[in-house]
Amino acid sequence: MSSEDLPRRRPIAVYAVGEEPDVRFSLANERTALAWVRTALALVAGGVTLTTLATVTAATLVVHFVAIIACCTGGILAAVALWSWRRNERALRLQEPLPAPIPLAWLAGGLVFLSAGLALFAAFSTLDSR
């Protein structure tokens, strides 16, 4: 059986370029993408949990808002994980330097922004209840 008889690996945009990299690097890239997908799934699960929690709190609107942000961020992060995996795999196959990890900075910045906003909300909620 020749290599022409074998089915083509997908996505073709990734596997049709360059040379096959060391399998360890390719598998490490895949593990990293799966870790990002796990993080995305945790964000979506957290958002769903928050919608349930909103029924027992006085700040229903805020909790629903945070739940929407968590679910949307999880969906976007899953797509970005695939995009990053493709970029990194192509770079490995073409023996180019790996691209900068853009999603990490965006996720960290978003979490800092969200946590600061929730801290302010908690502080003002405490002042209002006195």
mmCIF file with all atom_site columns, C-alpha atoms in Angstrom:
data_model
loop_
_atom_site.group_PDB
_atom_site.id
_atom_site.type_symbol
_atom_site.label_atom_id
_atom_site.label_alt_id
_atom_site.label_comp_id
_atom_site.label_asym_id
_atom_site.label_entity_id
_atom_site.label_seq_id
_atom_site.pdbx_PDB_ins_code
_atom_site.Cartn_x
_atom_site.Cartn_y
_atom_site.Cartn_z
_atom_site.occupancy
_atom_site.B_iso_or_equiv
_atom_site.pdbx_formal_charge
_atom_site.auth_seq_id
_atom_site.auth_comp_id
_atom_site.auth_asym_id
_atom_site.auth_atom_id
_atom_site.pdbx_PDB_model_num
ATOM 1   C CA . MET A 1 1   ? 0.000   0.000  0.000  1.00 0.00 ? 1   MET A CA 1
ATOM 2   C CA . SER A 1 2   ? 1.580   3.271  -1.081 1.00 0.00 ? 2   SER A CA 1
ATOM 3   C CA . SER A 1 3   ? 1.244   6.627  0.666  1.00 0.00 ? 3   SER A CA 1
ATOM 4   C CA . GLU A 1 4   ? -1.030  7.750  -2.184 1.00 0.00 ? 4   GLU A CA 1
ATOM 5   C CA . ASP A 1 5   ? -3.567  5.060  -1.218 1.00 0.00 ? 5   ASP A CA 1
ATOM 6   C CA . LEU A 1 6   ? -3.817  6.274  2.373  1.00 0.00 ? 6   LEU A CA 1
ATOM 7   C CA . PRO A 1 7   ? -6.578  8.742  3.296  1.00 0.00 ? 7   PRO A CA 1
ATOM 8   C CA . ARG A 1 8   ? -5.422  12.348 3.592  1.00 0.00 ? 8   ARG A CA 1
ATOM 9   C CA . ARG A 1 9   ? -5.127  13.760 7.076  1.00 0.00 ? 9   ARG A CA 1
ATOM 10  C CA . ARG A 1 10  ? -7.348  16.694 7.884  1.00 0.00 ? 10  ARG A CA 1
ATOM 11  C CA . PRO A 1 11  ? -7.236  19.634 8.071  1.00 0.00 ? 11  PRO A CA 1
ATOM 12  C CA . ILE A 1 12  ? -5.435  19.719 4.755  1.00 0.00 ? 12  ILE A CA 1
ATOM 13  C CA . ALA A 1 13  ? -4.372  23.351 5.334  1.00 0.00 ? 13  ALA A CA 1
ATOM 14  C CA . VAL A 1 14  ? -2.213  22.064 8.202  1.00 0.00 ? 14  VAL A CA 1
ATOM 15  C CA . TYR A 1 15  ? -1.037  18.655 7.049  1.00 0.00 ? 15  TYR A CA 1
ATOM 16  C CA . ALA A 1 16  ? -0.368  19.461 3.377  1.00 0.00 ? 16  ALA A CA 1
ATOM 17  C CA . VAL A 1 17  ? 2.547   21.794 4.154  1.00 0.00 ? 17  VAL A CA 1
ATOM 18  C CA . GLY A 1 18  ? 6.107   21.166 5.247  1.00 0.00 ? 18  GLY A CA 1
ATOM 19  C CA . GLU A 1 19  ? 7.532   18.019 6.736  1.00 0.00 ? 19  GLU A CA 1
ATOM 20  C CA . GLU A 1 20  ? 6.307   15.748 9.493  1.00 0.00 ? 20  GLU A CA 1
ATOM 21  C CA . PRO A 1 21  ? 7.686   17.182 12.788 1.00 0.00 ? 21  PRO A CA 1
ATOM 22  C CA . ASP A 1 22  ? 8.985   15.186 15.706 1.00 0.00 ? 22  ASP A CA 1
ATOM 23  C CA . VAL A 1 23  ? 5.911   13.447 17.091 1.00 0.00 ? 23  VAL A CA 1
ATOM 24  C CA . ARG A 1 24  ? 6.679   14.684 20.632 1.00 0.00 ? 24  ARG A CA 1
ATOM 25  C CA . PHE A 1 25  ? 6.308   18.306 19.566 1.00 0.00 ? 25  PHE A CA 1
ATOM 26  C CA . SER A 1 26  ? 3.116   17.619 17.663 1.00 0.00 ? 26  SER A CA 1
ATOM 27  C CA . LEU A 1 27  ? 1.596   15.749 20.627 1.00 0.00 ? 27  LEU A CA 1
ATOM 28  C CA . ALA A 1 28  ? 2.660   18.522 23.017 1.00 0.00 ? 28  ALA A CA 1
ATOM 29  C CA . ASN A 1 29  ? 0.889   21.014 20.776 1.00 0.00 ? 29  ASN A CA 1
ATOM 30  C CA . GLU A 1 30  ? -2.236  18.851 20.866 1.00 0.00 ? 30  GLU A CA 1
ATOM 31  C CA . ARG A 1 31  ? -2.095  18.540 24.676 1.00 0.00 ? 31  ARG A CA 1
ATOM 32  C CA . THR A 1 32  ? -1.841  22.316 24.966 1.00 0.00 ? 32  THR A CA 1
ATOM 33  C CA . ALA A 1 33  ? -4.890  22.771 22.724 1.00 0.00 ? 33  ALA A CA 1
ATOM 34  C CA . LEU A 1 34  ? -6.820  20.241 24.805 1.00 0.00 ? 34  LEU A CA 1
ATOM 35  C CA . ALA A 1 35  ? -5.873  22.127 27.986 1.00 0.00 ? 35  ALA A CA 1
ATOM 36  C CA . TRP A 1 36  ? -7.323  25.304 26.454 1.00 0.00 ? 36  TRP A CA 1
ATOM 37  C CA . VAL A 1 37  ? -10.488 23.386 25.539 1.00 0.00 ? 37  VAL A CA 1
ATOM 38  C CA . ARG A 1 38  ? -10.767 22.123 29.137 1.00 0.00 ? 38  ARG A CA 1
ATOM 39  C CA . THR A 1 39  ? -10.483 25.710 30.348 1.00 0.00 ? 39  THR A CA 1
ATOM 40  C CA . ALA A 1 40  ? -13.181 26.740 27.876 1.00 0.00 ? 40  ALA A CA 1
ATOM 41  C CA . LEU A 1 41  ? -15.445 23.936 29.080 1.00 0.00 ? 41  LEU A CA 1
ATOM 42  C CA . ALA A 1 42  ? -14.877 24.987 32.702 1.00 0.00 ? 42  ALA A CA 1
ATOM 43  C CA . LEU A 1 43  ? -15.906 28.555 31.823 1.00 0.00 ? 43  LEU A CA 1
ATOM 44  C CA . VAL A 1 44  ? -19.108 27.341 30.156 1.00 0.00 ? 44  VAL A CA 1
ATOM 45  C CA . ALA A 1 45  ? -19.875 25.032 33.098 1.00 0.00 ? 45  ALA A CA 1
ATOM 46  C CA . GLY A 1 46  ? -19.243 27.916 35.498 1.00 0.00 ? 46  GLY A CA 1
ATOM 47  C CA . GLY A 1 47  ? -21.614 30.115 33.521 1.00 0.00 ? 47  GLY A CA 1
ATOM 48  C CA . VAL A 1 48  ? -24.344 27.477 33.647 1.00 0.00 ? 48  VAL A CA 1
ATOM 49  C CA . THR A 1 49  ? -23.783 27.085 37.388 1.00 0.00 ? 49  THR A CA 1
ATOM 50  C CA . LEU A 1 50  ? -24.071 30.835 37.874 1.00 0.00 ? 50  LEU A CA 1
ATOM 51  C CA . THR A 1 51  ? -27.443 30.926 36.137 1.00 0.00 ? 51  THR A CA 1
ATOM 52  C CA . THR A 1 52  ? -28.679 28.378 38.681 1.00 0.00 ? 52  THR A CA 1
ATOM 53  C CA . LEU A 1 53  ? -27.159 30.400 41.514 1.00 0.00 ? 53  LEU A CA 1
ATOM 54  C CA . ALA A 1 54  ? -28.881 33.571 40.275 1.00 0.00 ? 54  ALA A CA 1
ATOM 55  C CA . THR A 1 55  ? -32.226 32.269 41.522 1.00 0.00 ? 55  THR A CA 1
ATOM 56  C CA . VAL A 1 56  ? -31.059 32.403 45.152 1.00 0.00 ? 56  VAL A CA 1
ATOM 57  C CA . THR A 1 57  ? -29.333 35.785 45.186 1.00 0.00 ? 57  THR A CA 1
ATOM 58  C CA . ALA A 1 58  ? -30.521 39.377 45.329 1.00 0.00 ? 58  ALA A CA 1
ATOM 59  C CA . ALA A 1 59  ? -28.112 40.495 42.568 1.00 0.00 ? 59  ALA A CA 1
ATOM 60  C CA . THR A 1 60  ? -29.757 38.433 39.821 1.00 0.00 ? 60  THR A CA 1
ATOM 61  C CA . LEU A 1 61  ? -28.819 40.798 36.994 1.00 0.00 ? 61  LEU A CA 1
ATOM 62  C CA . VAL A 1 62  ? -25.123 40.875 37.906 1.00 0.00 ? 62  VAL A CA 1
ATOM 63  C CA . VAL A 1 63  ? -24.924 37.097 38.283 1.00 0.00 ? 63  VAL A CA 1
ATOM 64  C CA . HIS A 1 64  ? -26.641 36.576 34.917 1.00 0.00 ? 64  HIS A CA 1
ATOM 65  C CA . PHE A 1 65  ? -24.266 39.090 33.321 1.00 0.00 ? 65  PHE A CA 1
ATOM 66  C CA . VAL A 1 66  ? -21.209 37.253 34.668 1.00 0.00 ? 66  VAL A CA 1
ATOM 67  C CA . ALA A 1 67  ? -22.732 33.935 33.535 1.00 0.00 ? 67  ALA A CA 1
ATOM 68  C CA . ILE A 1 68  ? -23.184 35.276 30.003 1.00 0.00 ? 68  ILE A CA 1
ATOM 69  C CA . ILE A 1 69  ? -19.594 36.531 29.958 1.00 0.00 ? 69  ILE A CA 1
ATOM 70  C CA . ALA A 1 70  ? -18.303 33.151 31.193 1.00 0.00 ? 70  ALA A CA 1
ATOM 71  C CA . CYS A 1 71  ? -20.281 31.153 28.617 1.00 0.00 ? 71  CYS A CA 1
ATOM 72  C CA . CYS A 1 72  ? -19.352 33.427 25.712 1.00 0.00 ? 72  CYS A CA 1
ATOM 73  C CA . THR A 1 73  ? -15.695 33.483 26.760 1.00 0.00 ? 73  THR A CA 1
ATOM 74  C CA . GLY A 1 74  ? -15.696 29.681 26.941 1.00 0.00 ? 74  GLY A CA 1
ATOM 75  C CA . GLY A 1 75  ? -17.068 29.391 23.415 1.00 0.00 ? 75  GLY A CA 1
ATOM 76  C CA . ILE A 1 76  ? -14.585 31.899 22.046 1.00 0.00 ? 76  ILE A CA 1
ATOM 77  C CA . LEU A 1 77  ? -11.698 30.226 23.885 1.00 0.00 ? 77  LEU A CA 1
ATOM 78  C CA . ALA A 1 78  ? -12.561 26.837 22.366 1.00 0.00 ? 78  ALA A CA 1
ATOM 79  C CA . ALA A 1 79  ? -12.404 28.362 18.874 1.00 0.00 ? 79  ALA A CA 1
ATOM 80  C CA . VAL A 1 80  ? -9.150  30.156 19.718 1.00 0.00 ? 80  VAL A CA 1
ATOM 81  C CA . ALA A 1 81  ? -7.661  26.858 20.960 1.00 0.00 ? 81  ALA A CA 1
ATOM 82  C CA . LEU A 1 82  ? -8.270  25.312 17.555 1.00 0.00 ? 82  LEU A CA 1
ATOM 83  C CA . TRP A 1 83  ? -6.868  28.390 15.796 1.00 0.00 ? 83  TRP A CA 1
ATOM 84  C CA . SER A 1 84  ? -3.731  28.319 17.986 1.00 0.00 ? 84  SER A CA 1
ATOM 85  C CA . TRP A 1 85  ? -3.247  24.593 17.452 1.00 0.00 ? 85  TRP A CA 1
ATOM 86  C CA . ARG A 1 86  ? -3.398  25.114 13.668 1.00 0.00 ? 86  ARG A CA 1
ATOM 87  C CA . ARG A 1 87  ? -0.908  28.021 13.774 1.00 0.00 ? 87  ARG A CA 1
ATOM 88  C CA . ASN A 1 88  ? 1.516   26.089 15.961 1.00 0.00 ? 88  ASN A CA 1
ATOM 89  C CA . GLU A 1 89  ? 1.233   22.849 13.981 1.00 0.00 ? 89  GLU A CA 1
ATOM 90  C CA . ARG A 1 90  ? 1.907   24.675 10.705 1.00 0.00 ? 90  ARG A CA 1
ATOM 91  C CA . ALA A 1 91  ? 4.922   26.399 12.273 1.00 0.00 ? 91  ALA A CA 1
ATOM 92  C CA . LEU A 1 92  ? 6.250   23.029 13.474 1.00 0.00 ? 92  LEU A CA 1
ATOM 93  C CA . ARG A 1 93  ? 5.769   21.475 10.037 1.00 0.00 ? 93  ARG A CA 1
ATOM 94  C CA . LEU A 1 94  ? 7.471   24.416 8.298  1.00 0.00 ? 94  LEU A CA 1
ATOM 95  C CA . GLN A 1 95  ? 10.288  24.518 10.900 1.00 0.00 ? 95  GLN A CA 1
ATOM 96  C CA . GLU A 1 96  ? 9.464   28.132 11.762 1.00 0.00 ? 96  GLU A CA 1
ATOM 97  C CA . PRO A 1 97  ? 9.515   29.763 15.203 1.00 0.00 ? 97  PRO A CA 1
ATOM 98  C CA . LEU A 1 98  ? 6.305   29.230 17.148 1.00 0.00 ? 98  LEU A CA 1
ATOM 99  C CA . PRO A 1 99  ? 3.939   32.213 17.096 1.00 0.00 ? 99  PRO A CA 1
ATOM 100 C CA . ALA A 1 100 ? 3.347   34.258 20.239 1.00 0.00 ? 100 ALA A CA 1
ATOM 101 C CA . PRO A 1 101 ? 0.622   32.902 22.572 1.00 0.00 ? 101 PRO A CA 1
ATOM 102 C CA . ILE A 1 102 ? -1.904  35.705 22.012 1.00 0.00 ? 102 ILE A CA 1
ATOM 103 C CA . PRO A 1 103 ? -4.891  34.005 23.736 1.00 0.00 ? 103 PRO A CA 1
ATOM 104 C CA . LEU A 1 104 ? -3.053  33.805 27.051 1.00 0.00 ? 104 LEU A CA 1
ATOM 105 C CA . ALA A 1 105 ? -2.711  37.588 27.348 1.00 0.00 ? 105 ALA A CA 1
ATOM 106 C CA . TRP A 1 106 ? -6.358  38.144 26.369 1.00 0.00 ? 106 TRP A CA 1
ATOM 107 C CA . LEU A 1 107 ? -7.640  35.571 28.872 1.00 0.00 ? 107 LEU A CA 1
ATOM 108 C CA . ALA A 1 108 ? -5.470  36.907 31.701 1.00 0.00 ? 108 ALA A CA 1
ATOM 109 C CA . GLY A 1 109 ? -6.453  40.509 30.929 1.00 0.00 ? 109 GLY A CA 1
ATOM 110 C CA . GLY A 1 110 ? -10.134 39.605 30.791 1.00 0.00 ? 110 GLY A CA 1
ATOM 111 C CA . LEU A 1 111 ? -9.941  37.809 34.134 1.00 0.00 ? 111 LEU A CA 1
ATOM 112 C CA . VAL A 1 112 ? -8.198  40.792 35.745 1.00 0.00 ? 112 VAL A CA 1
ATOM 113 C CA . PHE A 1 113 ? -10.875 43.134 34.362 1.00 0.00 ? 113 PHE A CA 1
ATOM 114 C CA . LEU A 1 114 ? -13.749 40.875 35.453 1.00 0.00 ? 114 LEU A CA 1
ATOM 115 C CA . SER A 1 115 ? -12.344 40.271 38.933 1.00 0.00 ? 115 SER A CA 1
ATOM 116 C CA . ALA A 1 116 ? -11.753 44.008 39.463 1.00 0.00 ? 116 ALA A CA 1
ATOM 117 C CA . GLY A 1 117 ? -15.331 44.739 38.370 1.00 0.00 ? 117 GLY A CA 1
ATOM 118 C CA . LEU A 1 118 ? -16.736 42.071 40.687 1.00 0.00 ? 118 LEU A CA 1
ATOM 119 C CA . ALA A 1 119 ? -14.589 43.351 43.569 1.00 0.00 ? 119 ALA A CA 1
ATOM 120 C CA . LEU A 1 120 ? -16.003 46.851 43.047 1.00 0.00 ? 120 LEU A CA 1
ATOM 121 C CA . PHE A 1 121 ? -19.520 45.438 42.858 1.00 0.00 ? 121 PHE A CA 1
ATOM 122 C CA . ALA A 1 122 ? -18.996 43.513 46.104 1.00 0.00 ? 122 ALA A CA 1
ATOM 123 C CA . ALA A 1 123 ? -17.564 46.600 47.839 1.00 0.00 ? 123 ALA A CA 1
ATOM 124 C CA . PHE A 1 124 ? -20.477 48.832 46.798 1.00 0.00 ? 124 PHE A CA 1
ATOM 125 C CA . SER A 1 125 ? -23.028 46.122 47.615 1.00 0.00 ? 125 SER A CA 1
ATOM 126 C CA . THR A 1 126 ? -21.586 45.902 51.117 1.00 0.00 ? 126 THR A CA 1
ATOM 127 C CA . LEU A 1 127 ? -21.766 49.686 51.543 1.00 0.00 ? 127 LEU A CA 1
ATOM 128 C CA . ASP A 1 128 ? -25.383 49.773 50.328 1.00 0.00 ? 128 ASP A CA 1
ATOM 129 C CA . SER A 1 129 ? -26.494 47.108 52.780 1.00 0.00 ? 129 SER A CA 1
ATOM 130 C CA . ARG A 1 130 ? -25.322 49.068 55.832 1.00 0.00 ? 130 ARG A CA 1
#
